[in-house]
XYZ file of C-alpha atoms in Angstrom:
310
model
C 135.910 135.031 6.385
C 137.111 137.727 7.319
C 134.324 137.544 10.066
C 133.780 133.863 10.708
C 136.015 134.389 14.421
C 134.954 137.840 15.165
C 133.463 138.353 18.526
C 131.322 141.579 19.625
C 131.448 140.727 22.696
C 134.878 140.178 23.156
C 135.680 143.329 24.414
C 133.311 143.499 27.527
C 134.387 140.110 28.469
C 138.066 141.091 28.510
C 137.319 144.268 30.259
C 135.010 142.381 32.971
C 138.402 139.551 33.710
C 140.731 142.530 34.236
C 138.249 144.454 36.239
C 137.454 141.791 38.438
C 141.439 141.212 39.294
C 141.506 141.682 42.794
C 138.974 138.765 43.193
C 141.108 136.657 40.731
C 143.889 137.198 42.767
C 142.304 136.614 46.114
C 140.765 133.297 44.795
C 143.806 132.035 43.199
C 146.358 133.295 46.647
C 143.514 131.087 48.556
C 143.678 128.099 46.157
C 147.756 127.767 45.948
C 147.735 128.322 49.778
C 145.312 125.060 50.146
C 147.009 123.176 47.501
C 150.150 123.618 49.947
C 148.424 121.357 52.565
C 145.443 119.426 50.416
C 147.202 115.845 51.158
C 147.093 116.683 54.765
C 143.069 117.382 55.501
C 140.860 115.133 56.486
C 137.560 114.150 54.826
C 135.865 116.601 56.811
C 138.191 119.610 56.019
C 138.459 118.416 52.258
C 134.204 118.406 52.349
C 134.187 122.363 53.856
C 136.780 123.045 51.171
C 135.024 122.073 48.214
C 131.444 123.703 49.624
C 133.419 126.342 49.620
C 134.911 126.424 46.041
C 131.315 125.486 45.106
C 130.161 128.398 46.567
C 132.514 130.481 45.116
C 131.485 129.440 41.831
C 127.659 129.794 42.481
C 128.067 133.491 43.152
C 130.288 134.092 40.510
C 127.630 133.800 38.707
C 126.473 136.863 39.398
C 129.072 138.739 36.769
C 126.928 138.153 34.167
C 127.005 141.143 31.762
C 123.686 140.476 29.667
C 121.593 140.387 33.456
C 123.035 144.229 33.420
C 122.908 144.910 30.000
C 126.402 145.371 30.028
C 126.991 147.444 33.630
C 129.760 146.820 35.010
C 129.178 143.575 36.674
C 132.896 142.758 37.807
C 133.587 141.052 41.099
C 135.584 143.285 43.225
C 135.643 142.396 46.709
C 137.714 138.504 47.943
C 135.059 136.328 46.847
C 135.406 133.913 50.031
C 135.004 136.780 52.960
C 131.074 137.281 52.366
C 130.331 133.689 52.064
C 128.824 133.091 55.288
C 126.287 135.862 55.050
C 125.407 134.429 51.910
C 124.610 130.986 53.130
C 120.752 132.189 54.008
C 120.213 133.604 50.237
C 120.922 129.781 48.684
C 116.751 128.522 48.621
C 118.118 124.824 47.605
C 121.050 123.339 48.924
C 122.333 119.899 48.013
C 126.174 120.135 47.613
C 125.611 117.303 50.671
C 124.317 115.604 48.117
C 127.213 115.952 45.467
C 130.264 115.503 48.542
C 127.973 111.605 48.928
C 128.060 111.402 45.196
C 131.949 112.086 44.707
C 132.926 110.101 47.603
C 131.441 106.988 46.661
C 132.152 107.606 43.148
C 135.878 107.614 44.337
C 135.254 104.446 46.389
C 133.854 102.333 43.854
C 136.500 103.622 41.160
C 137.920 100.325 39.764
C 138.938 100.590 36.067
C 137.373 103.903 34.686
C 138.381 107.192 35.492
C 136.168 109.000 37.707
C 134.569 112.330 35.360
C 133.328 115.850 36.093
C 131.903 117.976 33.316
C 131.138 121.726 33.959
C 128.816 123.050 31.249
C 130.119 126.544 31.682
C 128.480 129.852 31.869
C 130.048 133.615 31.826
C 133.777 133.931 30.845
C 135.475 136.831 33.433
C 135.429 136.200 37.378
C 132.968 132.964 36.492
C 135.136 130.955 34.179
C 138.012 131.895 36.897
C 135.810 130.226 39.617
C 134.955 127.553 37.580
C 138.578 126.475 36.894
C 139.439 126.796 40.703
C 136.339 124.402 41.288
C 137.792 121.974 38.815
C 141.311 122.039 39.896
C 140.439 121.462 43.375
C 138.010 118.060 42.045
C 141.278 117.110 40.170
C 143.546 117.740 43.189
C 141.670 116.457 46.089
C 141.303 113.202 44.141
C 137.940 113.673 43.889
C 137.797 113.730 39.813
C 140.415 111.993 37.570
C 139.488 114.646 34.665
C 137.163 117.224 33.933
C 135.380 118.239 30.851
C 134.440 121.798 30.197
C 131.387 122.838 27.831
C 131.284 125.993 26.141
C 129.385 127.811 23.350
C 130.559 127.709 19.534
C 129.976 131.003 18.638
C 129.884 133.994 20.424
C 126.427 133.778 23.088
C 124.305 135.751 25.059
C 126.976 138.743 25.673
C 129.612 136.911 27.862
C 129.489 132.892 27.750
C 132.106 131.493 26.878
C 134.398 130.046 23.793
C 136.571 128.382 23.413
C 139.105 131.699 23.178
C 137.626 133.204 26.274
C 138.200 129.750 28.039
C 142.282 129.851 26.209
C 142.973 133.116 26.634
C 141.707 133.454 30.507
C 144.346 130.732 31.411
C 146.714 132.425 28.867
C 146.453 135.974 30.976
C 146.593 134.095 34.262
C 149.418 132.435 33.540
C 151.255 135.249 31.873
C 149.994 137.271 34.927
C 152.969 139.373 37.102
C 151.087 137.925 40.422
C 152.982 134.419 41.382
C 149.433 132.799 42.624
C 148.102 133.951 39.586
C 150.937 132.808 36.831
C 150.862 129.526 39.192
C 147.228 128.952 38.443
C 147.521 129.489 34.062
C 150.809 127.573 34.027
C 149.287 124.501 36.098
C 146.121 124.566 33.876
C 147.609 124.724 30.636
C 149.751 121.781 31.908
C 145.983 119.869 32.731
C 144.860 120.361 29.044
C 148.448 119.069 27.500
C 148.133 116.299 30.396
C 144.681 115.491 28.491
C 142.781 115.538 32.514
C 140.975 119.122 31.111
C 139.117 118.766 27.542
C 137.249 121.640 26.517
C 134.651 121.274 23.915
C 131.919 123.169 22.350
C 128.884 121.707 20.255
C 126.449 123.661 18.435
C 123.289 122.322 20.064
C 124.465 124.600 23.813
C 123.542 127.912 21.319
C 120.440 126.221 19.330
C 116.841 126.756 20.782
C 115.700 123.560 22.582
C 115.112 122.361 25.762
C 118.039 120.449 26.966
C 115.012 117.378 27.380
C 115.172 117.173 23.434
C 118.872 116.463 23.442
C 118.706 112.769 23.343
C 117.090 113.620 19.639
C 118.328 116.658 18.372
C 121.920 115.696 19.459
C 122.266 112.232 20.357
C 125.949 112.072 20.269
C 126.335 115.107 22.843
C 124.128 113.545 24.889
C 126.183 110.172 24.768
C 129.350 112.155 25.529
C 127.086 113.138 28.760
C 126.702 109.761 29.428
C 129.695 109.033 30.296
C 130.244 111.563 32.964
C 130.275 110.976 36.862
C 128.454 114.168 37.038
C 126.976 117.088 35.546
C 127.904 120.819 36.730
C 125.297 123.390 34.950
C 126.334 127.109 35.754
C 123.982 129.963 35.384
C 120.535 131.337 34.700
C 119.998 130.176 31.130
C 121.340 126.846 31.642
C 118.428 126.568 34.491
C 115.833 127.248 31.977
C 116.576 124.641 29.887
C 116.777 122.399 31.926
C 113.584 122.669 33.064
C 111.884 123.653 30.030
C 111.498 127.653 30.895
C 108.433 127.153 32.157
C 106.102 128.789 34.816
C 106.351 125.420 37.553
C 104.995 125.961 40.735
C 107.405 126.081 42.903
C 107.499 122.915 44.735
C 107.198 120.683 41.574
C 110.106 118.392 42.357
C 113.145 119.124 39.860
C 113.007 115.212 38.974
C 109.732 116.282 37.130
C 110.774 119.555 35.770
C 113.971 117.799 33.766
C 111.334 116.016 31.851
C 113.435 113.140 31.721
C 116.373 114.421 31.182
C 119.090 112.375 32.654
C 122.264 111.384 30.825
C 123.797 111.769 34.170
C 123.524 112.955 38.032
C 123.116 116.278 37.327
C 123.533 120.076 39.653
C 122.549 123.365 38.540
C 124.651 126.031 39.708
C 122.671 129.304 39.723
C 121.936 132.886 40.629
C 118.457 133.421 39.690
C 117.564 135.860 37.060
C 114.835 134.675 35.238
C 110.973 133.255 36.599
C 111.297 129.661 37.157
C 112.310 127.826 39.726
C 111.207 124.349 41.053
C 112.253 122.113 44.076
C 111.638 124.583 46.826
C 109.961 123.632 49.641
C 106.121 123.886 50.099
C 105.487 127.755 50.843
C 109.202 128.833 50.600
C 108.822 130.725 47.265
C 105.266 132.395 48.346
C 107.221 133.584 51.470
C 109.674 135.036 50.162
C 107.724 136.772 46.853
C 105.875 137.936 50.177
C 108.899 140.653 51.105
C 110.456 140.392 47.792
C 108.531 140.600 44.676
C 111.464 140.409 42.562
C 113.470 137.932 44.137
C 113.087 135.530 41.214
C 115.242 138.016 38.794
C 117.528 140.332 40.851
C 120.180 137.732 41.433
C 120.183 137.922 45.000
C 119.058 134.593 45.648
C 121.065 131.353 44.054
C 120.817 127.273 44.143
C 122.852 124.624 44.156
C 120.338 121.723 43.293
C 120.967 117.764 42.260
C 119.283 115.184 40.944
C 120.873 111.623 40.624
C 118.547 110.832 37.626
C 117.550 107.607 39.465
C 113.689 107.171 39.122
């Protein structure tokens, strides 16, 4: 004390969430207008839906404010009306793979509930994204609850804690938009209803590779265990998972998690940093080709799984 909750960064992170409200508005008048009619779509519909919530949240990753050394990196445009020219910028695309994963999951649900944890990223626009993402799992019937992941202390300019993750759904649901309010008020009901959890451990801030979890932190890795699946957002959450290192491109991302697999696992990211595995023989030379900094201007993103099965 008096400095033990004192956050530097607190005040670019507020200023990027009210500067990106016309996006948090346009995501949350989308999601309260598809709640209206969510028992009514078919598999297919419900399938494009989430893609597109996943999407959403894959390139609101791009509000990062320690990729622009704190530029104003708010979203200001509807998130959802540019995200068919983005399809051609994802390099790895398996959120086939995660619908098939869900689906069954829901199937085969007998006694246990089926869980979703989102090991979150950037508070601002991202965190918004994030809880539209998870909403929709719970809605949809897709997940039964969702567990959020956050850092202890204050990270890497704007990840999140557990008062970002608090006070977003505190401002949204004191907001003067209905869609908005709508959105905080349902949310805070999730975490009284006990289907949200948020929780923060002190290994997401410490130095390793998320490979020497099972050691370093062998109860946060059991907590992992007992998830359906695994949602990593963002750049830095990449790199750990694969161990930061220089892969060539195509090394399957099997081999790059270097056995880490508490769980079937997808990374969520805009690329910002140099590594990147699972591409397809010749894609990344092709592209570094026309682009020689396509691996860190956070153009490009991915949305790729692996079901840790061997």
């Amino acid at each position: 004390p008096p400095i033990d909750n004192f956050d530097v960064f607190k005040e670019g992170k507020a200023q990027n969430f009210f500067e990106s409200q016309e996006a948090v508005i346009a995501l949350c008048t989308y999601f309260q207008e598809l709640l209206k009619n969510i028992k009514d779509l078919d598999e297919k519909q419900l399938r494009d839906e989430l893609f597109k919530l996943f999407q959403v949240s894959l390139w609101g990753n791009k509000c990062d404010l320690s990729f622009s050394a704190g530029e104003d990196r708010s979203q200001k445009s509807s998130p959802l009306q540019s995200l068919e020219n983005m399809v051609p910028y994802i390099l790895v695309n398996d959120m086939e793979k995660v619908w098939s994963l869900l689906v069954n999951a829901k199937k085969i649900r007998t006694e246990s509930n089926v869980r979703v944890d989102i090991i979150l990223d950037n508070a601002g626009f991202e965190l918004v994204s994030d809880l539209v993402l998870a909403d929709f799992l719970l809605s949809s019937k897709l997940a039964d609850e969702v567990y959020f992941h956050g850092k202890r202390i204050p990270w890497y300019v704007s990840d999140t804690t557990k008062h970002d993750f608090n006070w977003t759904i505190k401002q949204l649901g004191s907001a003067n938009h209905m869609w908005m309010s709508r959105c905080g008020i349902n949310w805070e009901g999730n975490l009284k209803k006990g289907v949200w959890v948020f929780c923060d451990h002190m290994f997401w801030t410490l130095p390793h590779d998320f490979s020497s979890m099972s050691e370093v932190a062998p109860d946060l890795y059991a907590e992992l265990q007992k998830s359906n699946l695994l949602l990593f957002k963002g750049d830095l959450n990449y790199r750990k998972l694969t161990g930061d290192r220089k892969w060539e491109y195509s090394v399957p991302f099997h081999q790059a998690l270097n056995k880490f697999h508490p769980a079937p696992l997808c990374s969520l990211r805009t690329l910002k940093s140099d590594t990147q595995v699972g591409l397809k023989p010749g894609q990344g030379e092709q592209i570094q080709a026309s682009e020689p900094e396509w691996m860190v201007n956070g153009k490009y993103g991915i949305v790729q799984f692996d079901d840790g099965l061997l």
